[in-house]
PDB file of C-alpha atoms and ligand atoms in Angstrom:
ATOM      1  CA  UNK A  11      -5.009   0.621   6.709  1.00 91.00           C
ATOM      2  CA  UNK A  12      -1.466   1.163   6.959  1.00 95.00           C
ATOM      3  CA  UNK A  13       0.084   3.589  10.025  1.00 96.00           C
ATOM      4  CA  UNK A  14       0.922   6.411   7.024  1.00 98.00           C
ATOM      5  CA  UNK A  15      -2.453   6.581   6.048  1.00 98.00           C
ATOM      6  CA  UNK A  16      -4.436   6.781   9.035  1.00 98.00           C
ATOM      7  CA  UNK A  17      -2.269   9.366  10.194  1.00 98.00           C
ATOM      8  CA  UNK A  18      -2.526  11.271   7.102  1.00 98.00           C
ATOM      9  CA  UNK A  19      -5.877  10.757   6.757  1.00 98.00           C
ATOM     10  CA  UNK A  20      -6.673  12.276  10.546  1.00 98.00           C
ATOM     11  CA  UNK A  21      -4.233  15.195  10.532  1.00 98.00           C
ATOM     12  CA  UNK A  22      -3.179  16.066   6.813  1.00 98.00           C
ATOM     13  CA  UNK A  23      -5.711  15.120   4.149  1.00 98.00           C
ATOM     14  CA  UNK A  24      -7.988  18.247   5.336  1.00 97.00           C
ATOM     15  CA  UNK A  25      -5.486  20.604   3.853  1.00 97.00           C
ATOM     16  CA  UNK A  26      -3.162  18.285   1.463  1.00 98.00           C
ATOM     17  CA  UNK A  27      -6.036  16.843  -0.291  1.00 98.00           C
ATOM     18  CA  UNK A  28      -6.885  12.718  -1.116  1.00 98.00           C
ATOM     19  CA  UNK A  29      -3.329  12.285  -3.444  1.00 98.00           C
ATOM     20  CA  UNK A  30      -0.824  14.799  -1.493  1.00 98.00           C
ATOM     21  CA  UNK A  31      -1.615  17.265  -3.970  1.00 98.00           C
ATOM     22  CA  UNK A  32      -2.103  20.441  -2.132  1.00 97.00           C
ATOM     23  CA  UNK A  33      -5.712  20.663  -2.604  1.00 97.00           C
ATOM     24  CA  UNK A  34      -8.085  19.857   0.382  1.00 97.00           C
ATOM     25  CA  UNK A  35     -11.105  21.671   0.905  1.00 95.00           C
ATOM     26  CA  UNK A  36      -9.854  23.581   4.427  1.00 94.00           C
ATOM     27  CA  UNK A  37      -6.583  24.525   2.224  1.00 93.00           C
ATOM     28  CA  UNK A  38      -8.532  26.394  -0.228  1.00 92.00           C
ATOM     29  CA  UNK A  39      -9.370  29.074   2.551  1.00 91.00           C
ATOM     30  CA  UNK A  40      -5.904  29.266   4.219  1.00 91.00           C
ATOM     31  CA  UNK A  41      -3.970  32.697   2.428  1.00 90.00           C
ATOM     32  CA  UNK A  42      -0.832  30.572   1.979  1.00 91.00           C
ATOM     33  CA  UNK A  43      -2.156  27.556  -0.201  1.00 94.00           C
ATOM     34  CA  UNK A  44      -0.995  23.789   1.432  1.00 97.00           C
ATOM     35  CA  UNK A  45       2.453  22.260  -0.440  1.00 96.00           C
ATOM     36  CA  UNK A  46       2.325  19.456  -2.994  1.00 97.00           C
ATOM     37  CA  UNK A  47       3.508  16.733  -0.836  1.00 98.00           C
ATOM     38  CA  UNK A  48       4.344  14.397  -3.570  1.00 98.00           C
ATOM     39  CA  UNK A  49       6.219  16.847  -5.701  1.00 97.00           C
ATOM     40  CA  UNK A  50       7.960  17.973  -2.655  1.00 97.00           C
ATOM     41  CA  UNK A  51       9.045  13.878  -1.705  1.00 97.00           C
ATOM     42  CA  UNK A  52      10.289  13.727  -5.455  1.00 96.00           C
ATOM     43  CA  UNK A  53      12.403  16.875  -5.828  1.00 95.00           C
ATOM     44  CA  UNK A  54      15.947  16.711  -5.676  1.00 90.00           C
ATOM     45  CA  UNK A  55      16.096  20.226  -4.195  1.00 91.00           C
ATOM     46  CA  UNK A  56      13.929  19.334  -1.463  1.00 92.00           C
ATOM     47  CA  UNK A  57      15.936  16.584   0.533  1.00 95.00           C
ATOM     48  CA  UNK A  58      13.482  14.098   2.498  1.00 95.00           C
ATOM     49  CA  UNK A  59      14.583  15.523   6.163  1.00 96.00           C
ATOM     50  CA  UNK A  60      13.844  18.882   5.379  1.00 96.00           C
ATOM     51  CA  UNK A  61      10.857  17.792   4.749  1.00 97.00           C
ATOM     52  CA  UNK A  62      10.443  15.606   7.808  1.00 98.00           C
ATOM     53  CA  UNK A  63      11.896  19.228   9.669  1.00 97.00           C
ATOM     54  CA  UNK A  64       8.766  21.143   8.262  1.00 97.00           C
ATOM     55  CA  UNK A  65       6.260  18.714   9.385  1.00 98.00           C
ATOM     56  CA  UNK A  66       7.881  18.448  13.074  1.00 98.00           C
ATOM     57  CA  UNK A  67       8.890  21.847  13.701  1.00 98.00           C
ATOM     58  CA  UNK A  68       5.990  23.636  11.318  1.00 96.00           C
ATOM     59  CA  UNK A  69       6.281  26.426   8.770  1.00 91.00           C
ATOM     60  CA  UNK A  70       5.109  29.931   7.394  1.00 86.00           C
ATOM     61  CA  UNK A  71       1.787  28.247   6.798  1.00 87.00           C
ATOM     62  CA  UNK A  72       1.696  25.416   8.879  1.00 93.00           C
ATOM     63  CA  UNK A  73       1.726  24.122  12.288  1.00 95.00           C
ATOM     64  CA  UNK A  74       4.607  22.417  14.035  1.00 98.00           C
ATOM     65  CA  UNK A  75       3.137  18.259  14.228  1.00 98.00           C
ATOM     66  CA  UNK A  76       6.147  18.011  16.524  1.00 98.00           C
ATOM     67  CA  UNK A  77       4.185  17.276  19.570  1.00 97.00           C
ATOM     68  CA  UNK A  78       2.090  14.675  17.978  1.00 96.00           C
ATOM     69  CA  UNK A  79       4.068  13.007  15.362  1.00 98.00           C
ATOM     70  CA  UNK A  80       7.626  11.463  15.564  1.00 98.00           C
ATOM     71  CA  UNK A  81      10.472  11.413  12.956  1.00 98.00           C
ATOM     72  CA  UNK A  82       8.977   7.908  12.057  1.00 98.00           C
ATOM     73  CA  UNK A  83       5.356   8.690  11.977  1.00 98.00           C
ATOM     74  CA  UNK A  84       6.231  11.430   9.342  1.00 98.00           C
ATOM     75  CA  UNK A  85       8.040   8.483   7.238  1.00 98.00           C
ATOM     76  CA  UNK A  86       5.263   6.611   7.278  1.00 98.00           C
ATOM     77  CA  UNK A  87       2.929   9.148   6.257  1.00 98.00           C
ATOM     78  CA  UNK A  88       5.228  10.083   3.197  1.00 98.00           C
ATOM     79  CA  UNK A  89       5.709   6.248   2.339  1.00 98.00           C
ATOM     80  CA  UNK A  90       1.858   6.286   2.022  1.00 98.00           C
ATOM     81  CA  UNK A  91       1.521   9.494  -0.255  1.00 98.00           C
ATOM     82  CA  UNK A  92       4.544   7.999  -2.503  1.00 97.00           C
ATOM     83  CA  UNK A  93       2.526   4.475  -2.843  1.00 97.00           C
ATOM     84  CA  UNK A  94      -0.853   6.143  -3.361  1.00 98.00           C
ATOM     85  CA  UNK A  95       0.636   8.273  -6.298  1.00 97.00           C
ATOM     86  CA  UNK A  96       3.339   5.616  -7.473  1.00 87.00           C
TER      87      UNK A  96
HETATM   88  C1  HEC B 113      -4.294  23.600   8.259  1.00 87.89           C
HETATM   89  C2  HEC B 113      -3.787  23.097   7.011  1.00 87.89           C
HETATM   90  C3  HEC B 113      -2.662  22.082   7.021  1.00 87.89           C
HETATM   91  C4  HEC B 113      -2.635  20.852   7.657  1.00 87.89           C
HETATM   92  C5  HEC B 113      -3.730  20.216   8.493  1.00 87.89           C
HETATM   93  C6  HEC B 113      -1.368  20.246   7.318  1.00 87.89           C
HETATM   94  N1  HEC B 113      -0.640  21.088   6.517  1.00 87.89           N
HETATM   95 FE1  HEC B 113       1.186  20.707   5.656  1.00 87.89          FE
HETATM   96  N2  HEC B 113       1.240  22.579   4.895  1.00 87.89           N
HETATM   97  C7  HEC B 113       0.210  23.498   4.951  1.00 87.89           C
HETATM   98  C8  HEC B 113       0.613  24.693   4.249  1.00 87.89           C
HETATM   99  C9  HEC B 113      -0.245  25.941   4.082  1.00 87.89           C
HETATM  100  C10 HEC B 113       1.916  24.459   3.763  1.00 87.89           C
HETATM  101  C11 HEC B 113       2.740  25.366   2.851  1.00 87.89           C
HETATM  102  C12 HEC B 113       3.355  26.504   3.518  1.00 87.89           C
HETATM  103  C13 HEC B 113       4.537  26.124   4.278  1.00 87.89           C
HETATM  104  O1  HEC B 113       5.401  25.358   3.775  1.00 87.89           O
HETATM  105  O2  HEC B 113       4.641  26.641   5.387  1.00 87.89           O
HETATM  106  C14 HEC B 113       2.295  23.132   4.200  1.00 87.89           C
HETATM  107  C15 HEC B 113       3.514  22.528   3.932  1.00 87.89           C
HETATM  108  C16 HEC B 113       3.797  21.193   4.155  1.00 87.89           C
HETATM  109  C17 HEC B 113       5.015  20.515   3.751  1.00 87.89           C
HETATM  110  C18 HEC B 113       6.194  21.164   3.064  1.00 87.89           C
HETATM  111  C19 HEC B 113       6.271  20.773   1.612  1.00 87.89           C
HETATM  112  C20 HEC B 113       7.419  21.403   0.874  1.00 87.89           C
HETATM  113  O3  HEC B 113       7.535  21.094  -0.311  1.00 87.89           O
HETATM  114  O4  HEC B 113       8.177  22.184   1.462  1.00 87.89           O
HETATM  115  C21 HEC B 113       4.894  19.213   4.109  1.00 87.89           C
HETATM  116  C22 HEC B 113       5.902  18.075   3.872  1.00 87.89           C
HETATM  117  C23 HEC B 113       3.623  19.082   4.792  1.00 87.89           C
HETATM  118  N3  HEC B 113       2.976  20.287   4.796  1.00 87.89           N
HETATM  119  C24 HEC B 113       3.143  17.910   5.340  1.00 87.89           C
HETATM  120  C25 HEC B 113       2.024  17.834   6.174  1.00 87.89           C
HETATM  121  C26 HEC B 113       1.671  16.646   6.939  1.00 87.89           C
HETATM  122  C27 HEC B 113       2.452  15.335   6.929  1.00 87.89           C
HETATM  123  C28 HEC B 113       0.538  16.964   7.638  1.00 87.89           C
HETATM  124  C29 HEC B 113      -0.204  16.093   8.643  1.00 87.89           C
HETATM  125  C30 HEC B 113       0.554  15.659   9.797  1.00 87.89           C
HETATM  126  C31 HEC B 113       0.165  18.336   7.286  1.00 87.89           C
HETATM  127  N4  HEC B 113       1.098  18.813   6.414  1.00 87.89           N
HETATM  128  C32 HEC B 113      -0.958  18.993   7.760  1.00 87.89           C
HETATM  129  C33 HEC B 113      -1.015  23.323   5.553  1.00 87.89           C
HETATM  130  C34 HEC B 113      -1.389  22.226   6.319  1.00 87.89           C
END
């Protein structure tokens, strides 16, 4: 198991589902619904450290990981989702 997935399997996949999609189970019950990771990593309005920004210093609906994670930690977890969907 790569570093990308175990991470994202501990801390993400509860929310952002098996694929990135958006769609874990403890998601569903959150008021603001969990971001398509995957179409977020392939938009070209969404630029890959923005991304990396949201994850480290948190959100609306989510958490800052900023404590936990590093800058490279968060690549590796979006490397994962991009190979697991590629
Ligand atoms: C408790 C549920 C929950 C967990 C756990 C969680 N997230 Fe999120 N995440 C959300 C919600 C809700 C949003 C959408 C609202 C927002 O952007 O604030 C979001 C947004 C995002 C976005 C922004 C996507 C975009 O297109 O702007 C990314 C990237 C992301 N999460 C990655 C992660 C990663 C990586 C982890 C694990 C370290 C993680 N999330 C863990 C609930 C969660």
């Amino acid at each position: 198991m790569s570093a990308g997935e175990s991470t994202y399997k501990t801390l993400c996949v509860s929310c952002h589902g098996e694929l990135g999609h958006g769609d874990g189970l403890a998601g569903k019950a959150l008021s603001e619904q969990p971001s398509n990771i995957y179409e977020g990593l392939n938009s070209w309005f969404e630029p890959e450290y923005e991304l990396i920004d949201t994850v480290l210093n948190g959100n609306e609906g989510m958490q800052a990981w900023g404590s936990v994670l590093e800058e490279k930690d968060v690549k590796n977890i979006f490397a994962y989702i991009q190979k697991i969907n590629g």
